Amino acid sequence: MGVQEQSPFDVDALRDDFPILERKVGGDVTVPGEGPGDETPLVYLDNGATTQKPNQVIDAIADYYREYNANVHRGIHQLSQEASVAYEEAHDRVAEFIGAEGREEIVFTKNTTEAMNLVAYAWGLEELGPGDSVVLTQMEHHSALVTWQQIGKRTGADVRFIEVEEDGTLDMDHAADCIDDSTKMVSVVHVSNTLGTINPVSELAEMAHEHDAYLFADGAQSVPTRPVDVGELGVDFLAFSGHKMCGPTGIGVLYGRESLLDSMQPYLYGGDMIRRVSFEDATWEDLPWKFEAGTPNIAQGIGLAAAIDYLEGIGMENVQAHEDRLAEYAYDRLTEFDDVTIYGPPGDERGGLVAFNLDGVHAHDLSSILNDFGVAVRAGDHCTQPLHDELGANSSARASFYVYNTTEEIDALVEAVDEARQLFA
Ligand code: PLP
């Protein structure tokens, strides 16, 4: 299958929504935007790390601060009521977006990492013990890997890793060996942030459920880039971050099945999450507030709802088609170089990112050359150190795409990689 000729939406028109895309780069990075030689157009291909924000999201956040800034759930004055309604409705918006039953199933956290830790602490520390197992994959992000590893050490539960095949997909026979009656949780990344692999989450959820285990999907790279429906996937928990989907930093989401969240103890204690407190004891607020102690990230929650409105305006099927197109194009173009190694599945079977190495050149040096051409990619282990060990690489460069990227920008990446090849030859 060849690369589709066109994106399903008008990318040039959409780019006007993102003021930062007009930035030129170069010069003194210690004074953002003011360095000498600030003249190279920005080619932002680091969307797996965080995406840029459209005016619609920036305005929604500014409107909150300008028009109705107040704490939520704490006042009967008008501003507090307006802020509370907007913040609560943001939960409804997220629920609708991922096909959850309602706001009870949507806990706002700081990010994906905090959502993972919430479940690991609130559920894992209570429920796991010696003789139990938690099953991960070798391609988990550190946010899942380190978290469950540490919970395993504290509870005595065994932490197992489903192996990754040469082609970057999961070894499903090994998955069937790993998931057994001792398994209480299977935690799997939906779209790998290093390999781009799209994992068979529904199949893994079925396997987990056959053994009465839960499935936790890390949606950090999938929710921003494709339609995700928790019912269709059959997951028990899902985590993702607002900043990777046009929303602000400081807001993440934990989806949990209501009955499960209901049965869990709070993770953080304090104001806003209680119903009644005496000197001896306390009772908890309803879901999801039981898990949102203290003043939450109000502006960020409202900004996330605006980001979802924005993405739904494009249509998540269209976002996915655009990502697929760019991934395939980048994969095809980078395979033109026989000294470039790309990790993970072929271009037409991956999410919108490509991690690669140029023979004999450290990824940091490569990305520094790319930066000279205005091309922003991520270099390092992408919070998947053990996976990089398996790949036999200590790091890689990663180009990751979003709604505003174009094939011309991928051409700019490829030209800059070619310059680096010649420089280091
Ligand atoms: N999981 C995956 C697959 C990711 O790509 C990331 C971020 O890079 C995370 C988890 C952690 O996200 P955050 O840093 O927003 O908590």
XYZ file of C-alpha atoms and ligand atoms in Angstrom:
441
model
C 0.000 0.000 0.000
C 1.475 3.359 -1.033
C 1.444 6.538 1.009
C -1.891 8.362 0.650
C -1.586 11.416 -1.553
C -3.381 13.793 0.743
C -4.234 14.407 4.322
C -7.979 14.113 5.046
C -8.061 17.748 6.199
C -6.518 21.065 5.231
C -3.247 20.999 7.173
C -2.118 24.446 5.970
C -5.296 26.067 7.246
C -5.049 24.163 10.526
C -1.461 25.342 11.066
C -2.778 28.901 11.422
C -4.343 27.839 14.728
C -0.884 27.213 16.204
C 0.972 30.510 16.763
C 4.220 28.761 17.745
C 4.562 27.248 14.273
C 5.491 30.715 13.009
C 8.583 30.651 15.239
C 11.999 30.783 13.729
C 14.777 29.061 15.611
C 18.539 29.302 15.916
C 20.826 31.524 17.933
C 21.049 31.794 21.693
C 18.734 29.247 23.287
C 19.150 30.814 26.732
C 17.004 33.739 25.606
C 13.995 32.074 23.969
C 13.030 33.812 20.756
C 15.694 36.503 21.060
C 18.873 34.894 19.901
C 20.897 36.207 16.999
C 20.412 34.312 13.746
C 16.846 33.489 14.708
C 15.861 32.697 11.177
C 15.393 28.992 10.526
C 11.740 27.916 10.279
C 10.795 25.549 13.081
C 10.101 21.952 12.058
C 8.592 20.531 15.218
C 8.766 16.731 15.201
C 8.851 16.093 18.945
C 5.141 15.557 19.434
C 5.546 12.264 21.257
C 7.125 14.318 24.049
C 4.522 17.088 23.952
C 2.382 18.712 21.287
C 1.889 22.382 20.475
C -1.269 24.211 21.528
C -3.848 25.846 19.265
C -5.283 29.313 19.970
C -8.590 27.693 20.936
C -6.917 25.962 23.908
C -4.762 28.939 24.863
C -7.888 31.149 24.785
C -9.939 28.726 26.896
C -7.249 28.810 29.585
C -6.841 32.595 29.376
C -10.650 33.036 29.528
C -10.792 31.082 32.762
C -8.108 33.286 34.346
C -9.544 36.483 32.891
C -13.252 35.844 33.400
C -14.060 33.318 36.137
C -10.921 32.360 38.058
C -11.973 30.897 41.425
C -11.460 27.716 43.388
C -13.828 24.853 42.683
C -16.237 23.099 45.047
C -15.513 25.653 47.756
C -17.763 28.609 47.319
C -21.331 29.456 46.570
C -20.302 32.722 44.957
C -20.852 33.043 41.240
C -17.261 32.704 40.061
C -16.724 29.559 42.080
C -19.899 28.079 40.669
C -18.882 28.912 37.125
C -15.416 27.441 37.638
C -16.878 24.316 39.279
C -19.310 23.738 36.435
C -16.579 24.163 33.792
C -14.168 21.896 35.691
C -16.783 19.201 36.312
C -18.038 19.347 32.746
C -14.464 18.836 31.565
C -14.710 15.383 33.174
C -17.923 14.723 31.215
C -16.202 15.803 28.021
C -13.320 13.362 28.627
C -15.768 10.560 29.511
C -17.618 11.065 26.254
C -14.359 11.245 24.284
C -13.156 7.811 25.406
C -16.558 6.119 25.730
C -16.601 5.948 29.546
C -19.916 5.646 31.400
C -19.646 9.066 33.025
C -17.568 11.485 35.081
C -17.387 8.976 37.963
C -14.901 7.022 35.869
C -12.664 9.997 35.044
C -10.044 11.117 37.584
C -7.940 14.130 36.690
C -4.278 13.656 37.568
C -1.139 15.589 36.756
C -0.190 13.278 33.866
C -0.036 9.650 32.739
C 2.705 8.931 35.261
C 0.589 10.076 38.194
C -2.381 8.044 36.927
C -0.160 4.923 36.907
C 1.116 5.666 40.388
C -2.407 6.259 41.659
C -3.470 2.734 40.679
C -0.173 1.189 41.758
C -0.414 2.737 45.222
C -4.164 2.715 45.819
C -4.826 -0.716 44.292
C -1.421 -2.425 44.039
C -0.187 -1.921 47.582
C -3.525 -3.177 48.947
C -4.151 -6.081 46.600
C -0.764 -7.550 45.692
C 1.390 -9.923 47.695
C 3.828 -12.826 47.366
C 2.552 -15.401 44.868
C 0.828 -12.731 42.736
C 2.146 -11.422 39.451
C 1.922 -8.235 37.416
C 2.554 -8.647 33.690
C 4.126 -5.855 31.640
C 5.785 -5.782 28.242
C 9.414 -5.128 27.427
C 8.336 -1.954 25.648
C 6.716 -0.247 28.656
C 7.531 3.367 29.365
C 9.326 3.920 32.689
C 6.109 5.401 34.060
C 4.649 1.876 34.122
C 7.843 -0.144 34.330
C 9.482 1.578 37.291
C 6.179 2.003 39.106
C 5.162 -1.674 38.986
C 8.753 -2.770 39.567
C 8.822 -0.822 42.842
C 5.344 -1.989 43.865
C 6.540 -5.532 43.135
C 9.495 -5.040 45.476
C 7.270 -3.645 48.217
C 4.547 -6.308 47.978
C 6.591 -9.364 46.968
C 4.586 -9.715 43.715
C 6.441 -11.056 40.695
C 6.819 -8.603 37.781
C 6.992 -10.310 34.377
C 7.749 -8.889 30.949
C 6.211 -10.111 27.699
C 9.006 -10.256 25.146
C 9.219 -8.153 22.020
C 9.924 -9.925 18.715
C 12.541 -8.833 16.184
C 9.865 -6.976 14.192
C 8.870 -4.892 17.217
C 5.598 -6.706 17.933
C 4.747 -8.574 21.107
C 5.391 -12.300 21.333
C 1.796 -13.349 22.005
C 2.792 -16.951 22.824
C 4.994 -15.542 25.532
C 2.092 -13.337 26.647
C 0.002 -16.493 27.074
C 2.820 -18.019 29.173
C 3.228 -14.920 31.327
C -0.464 -14.315 32.076
C -1.694 -17.056 34.399
C -3.808 -17.539 37.509
C -1.248 -15.696 39.645
C -1.693 -12.575 37.499
C -3.630 -9.704 39.044
C -2.746 -6.903 36.616
C -1.583 -6.664 33.008
C -0.161 -3.217 32.245
C 0.491 -2.587 28.577
C 1.359 0.393 26.434
C -1.227 0.811 23.659
C 1.088 2.537 21.149
C 4.783 2.236 21.975
C 6.499 5.608 22.231
C 9.749 4.074 20.934
C 8.782 1.348 18.466
C 5.508 2.805 17.261
C 4.001 -0.674 17.690
C 0.225 -0.732 18.090
C -0.352 -3.437 20.667
C -3.361 -5.811 20.605
C -4.864 -4.393 23.793
C -8.312 -6.040 23.397
C -6.722 -9.455 22.978
C -4.520 -8.897 26.024
C -7.552 -7.659 27.993
C -9.391 -10.891 27.140
C -6.387 -12.936 28.228
C -6.179 -10.980 31.478
C -9.891 -11.337 32.177
C -9.793 -15.106 31.586
C -7.498 -15.210 34.624
C -9.522 -12.665 36.634
C -6.777 -10.079 36.201
C -7.265 -6.419 35.241
C -5.877 -4.666 32.210
C -4.319 -1.199 32.473
C -3.647 0.442 29.093
C -1.100 3.229 28.807
C -2.817 5.490 26.292
C -0.235 8.297 26.359
C 0.530 7.865 22.646
C -2.773 6.338 21.491
C -5.514 8.572 22.890
C -4.048 11.675 21.179
C -3.686 9.992 17.812
C -6.615 7.640 17.144
C -10.169 6.938 18.274
C -9.981 5.122 21.628
C -13.074 3.632 23.239
C -12.581 1.976 26.611
C -15.622 -0.287 26.105
C -14.424 -1.523 22.722
C -10.909 -2.084 24.038
C -12.245 -3.875 27.119
C -9.777 -2.195 29.461
C -10.233 -1.725 33.200
C -7.907 1.263 33.484
C -6.544 3.726 30.928
C -4.138 6.623 31.436
C -3.174 9.538 29.206
C -1.766 13.076 29.303
C -3.425 16.283 28.093
C -0.171 17.854 26.940
C 0.322 15.227 24.235
C -3.029 16.074 22.616
C -3.020 19.867 22.201
C -3.907 20.408 25.866
C -1.858 22.066 28.588
C 0.747 20.463 30.811
C -0.298 19.548 34.337
C -3.398 17.570 33.396
C -3.675 13.840 32.883
C -6.494 11.354 33.047
C -7.050 8.098 34.833
C -10.046 6.198 33.514
C -11.131 3.359 35.781
C -14.232 1.178 35.747
C -16.569 2.686 38.317
C -16.897 -0.452 40.449
C -13.121 -0.720 40.601
C -12.478 2.907 41.495
C -15.250 2.631 44.057
C -13.556 -0.315 45.742
C -10.177 1.456 45.940
C -8.927 3.548 48.834
C -7.837 7.131 48.112
C -4.275 7.771 47.019
C -3.913 11.307 48.371
C -5.695 12.630 51.448
C -6.758 16.183 52.286
C -9.297 18.777 51.308
C -11.958 18.315 48.651
C -11.851 14.509 48.728
C -13.695 14.072 52.040
C -17.363 14.057 52.946
C -17.167 14.209 56.770
C -14.181 14.521 59.061
C -13.930 14.084 62.841
C -10.821 13.990 65.028
C -11.006 10.207 64.843
C -11.860 9.440 61.231
C -13.047 10.615 57.832
C -15.332 9.478 55.021
C -14.771 10.041 51.330
C -16.436 12.119 48.650
C -18.122 10.466 45.678
C -16.174 9.502 42.580
C -14.166 10.959 40.994
C -13.506 13.615 43.683
C -12.371 10.957 46.179
C -9.184 10.773 44.102
C -8.711 14.505 43.534
C -7.391 15.827 46.844
C -6.637 19.526 47.233
C -7.095 22.304 44.704
C -6.972 20.571 41.335
C -5.500 21.832 38.062
C -8.625 23.774 37.176
C -7.379 25.799 34.209
C -5.650 22.728 32.817
C -8.801 20.598 33.087
C -10.752 23.283 31.242
C -7.919 23.478 28.684
C -8.076 19.723 28.157
C -11.796 19.919 27.384
C -11.016 22.633 24.814
C -8.314 20.400 23.309
C -10.824 17.574 22.957
C -13.278 19.943 21.260
C -10.485 20.920 18.906
C -9.504 17.337 18.054
C -13.111 16.263 17.621
C -13.530 19.188 15.262
C -10.899 17.508 13.074
C -12.323 14.045 13.788
C -10.208 11.354 15.461
C -10.483 9.079 12.400
C -8.954 11.909 10.373
C -6.230 12.484 12.962
C -5.363 8.799 12.732
C -5.377 8.799 8.908
C -3.062 11.821 8.909
C -0.714 10.181 11.427
C -0.690 6.934 9.427
C 0.187 8.844 6.290
C 3.076 10.712 7.908
C 4.434 7.592 9.637
C 4.489 5.681 6.389
C 6.039 8.559 4.483
C 8.778 9.079 7.093
C 9.478 5.350 7.263
C 9.759 5.078 3.481
C 12.002 8.124 3.198
C 14.343 7.120 6.032
C 14.729 3.600 4.642
C 16.331 5.233 1.574
C 19.523 5.384 3.687
C 21.199 2.031 4.232
C 23.118 3.384 7.235
C 19.925 4.304 9.105
C 18.377 1.716 11.439
C 14.682 2.153 12.189
C 13.217 0.381 15.209
C 9.795 -1.261 15.186
C 7.225 -2.416 12.635
C 6.918 -1.309 8.984
C 5.596 2.139 8.064
C 2.021 1.031 7.413
C 1.686 -0.857 10.711
C 2.786 1.740 13.254
C 1.713 4.840 15.130
C 2.912 8.275 14.049
C 6.510 8.131 15.169
C 9.823 6.769 13.958
C 12.823 6.113 16.227
C 16.098 5.543 14.422
C 19.872 5.651 14.562
C 22.498 6.666 12.039
C 25.422 4.218 12.019
C 28.357 5.425 14.094
C 26.659 8.657 15.211
C 25.311 9.176 18.712
C 21.643 10.179 18.706
C 22.483 13.332 20.675
C 24.996 14.423 18.022
C 22.502 13.644 15.294
C 19.728 15.634 16.933
C 22.102 18.511 17.508
C 22.808 18.649 13.750
C 19.081 18.391 13.046
C 18.546 21.302 15.423
C 20.909 23.400 13.311
C 18.415 22.869 10.488
C 15.498 23.862 12.704
C 14.327 20.252 13.047
C 13.267 19.344 16.585
C 13.362 15.623 17.412
C 13.889 13.812 20.656
C 17.168 12.021 21.329
C 17.784 9.613 24.186
C 16.144 6.476 25.521
C 12.599 7.922 25.488
C 12.054 6.525 29.000
C 12.459 2.975 27.689
C 15.977 2.084 28.837
C 15.473 -1.685 29.165
C 13.914 -1.781 25.669
C 16.927 0.088 24.279
C 19.152 -2.501 25.978
C 17.180 -5.196 24.127
C 17.585 -3.271 20.860
C 21.340 -3.065 21.473
C 21.256 0.740 21.368
C 21.899 3.123 24.222
C 19.737 5.775 22.625
C 17.909 6.748 19.456
C 16.558 9.799 17.675
C 12.771 9.946 17.450
C 10.653 11.954 15.036
C 6.995 12.020 16.073
C 4.158 13.657 14.201
C 0.924 15.463 14.909
C -1.994 17.101 13.161
C -0.031 20.131 11.914
C 2.952 18.270 10.439
C 3.424 17.923 6.697
C 5.317 15.637 4.335
C 7.459 18.692 3.461
C 8.598 18.810 7.083
C 9.555 15.150 6.853
C 11.550 16.023 3.724
C 13.339 18.671 5.821
C 14.115 15.994 8.421
C 15.448 13.630 5.776
C 17.609 16.349 4.206
C 19.054 17.225 7.610
C 19.775 13.525 8.307
C 21.546 13.380 4.955
C 23.654 16.419 5.889
C 24.600 14.673 9.142
C 25.565 11.534 7.195
C 27.901 13.540 5.040
C 29.343 15.425 7.979
C 30.151 12.268 9.919
C 31.184 10.165 6.891
N 3.669 6.434 28.508
C 4.078 6.701 27.269
C 3.906 5.668 26.213
C 4.654 7.938 26.982
O 5.061 8.205 25.742
C 4.775 8.880 28.011
C 5.421 10.190 27.772
O 6.386 10.354 27.089
C 4.314 8.556 29.284
C 3.771 7.321 29.494
C 4.439 9.501 30.433
O 3.691 10.653 30.194
P 3.811 11.878 31.199
O 5.246 12.295 31.199
O 2.906 12.910 30.631
O 3.381 11.378 32.531
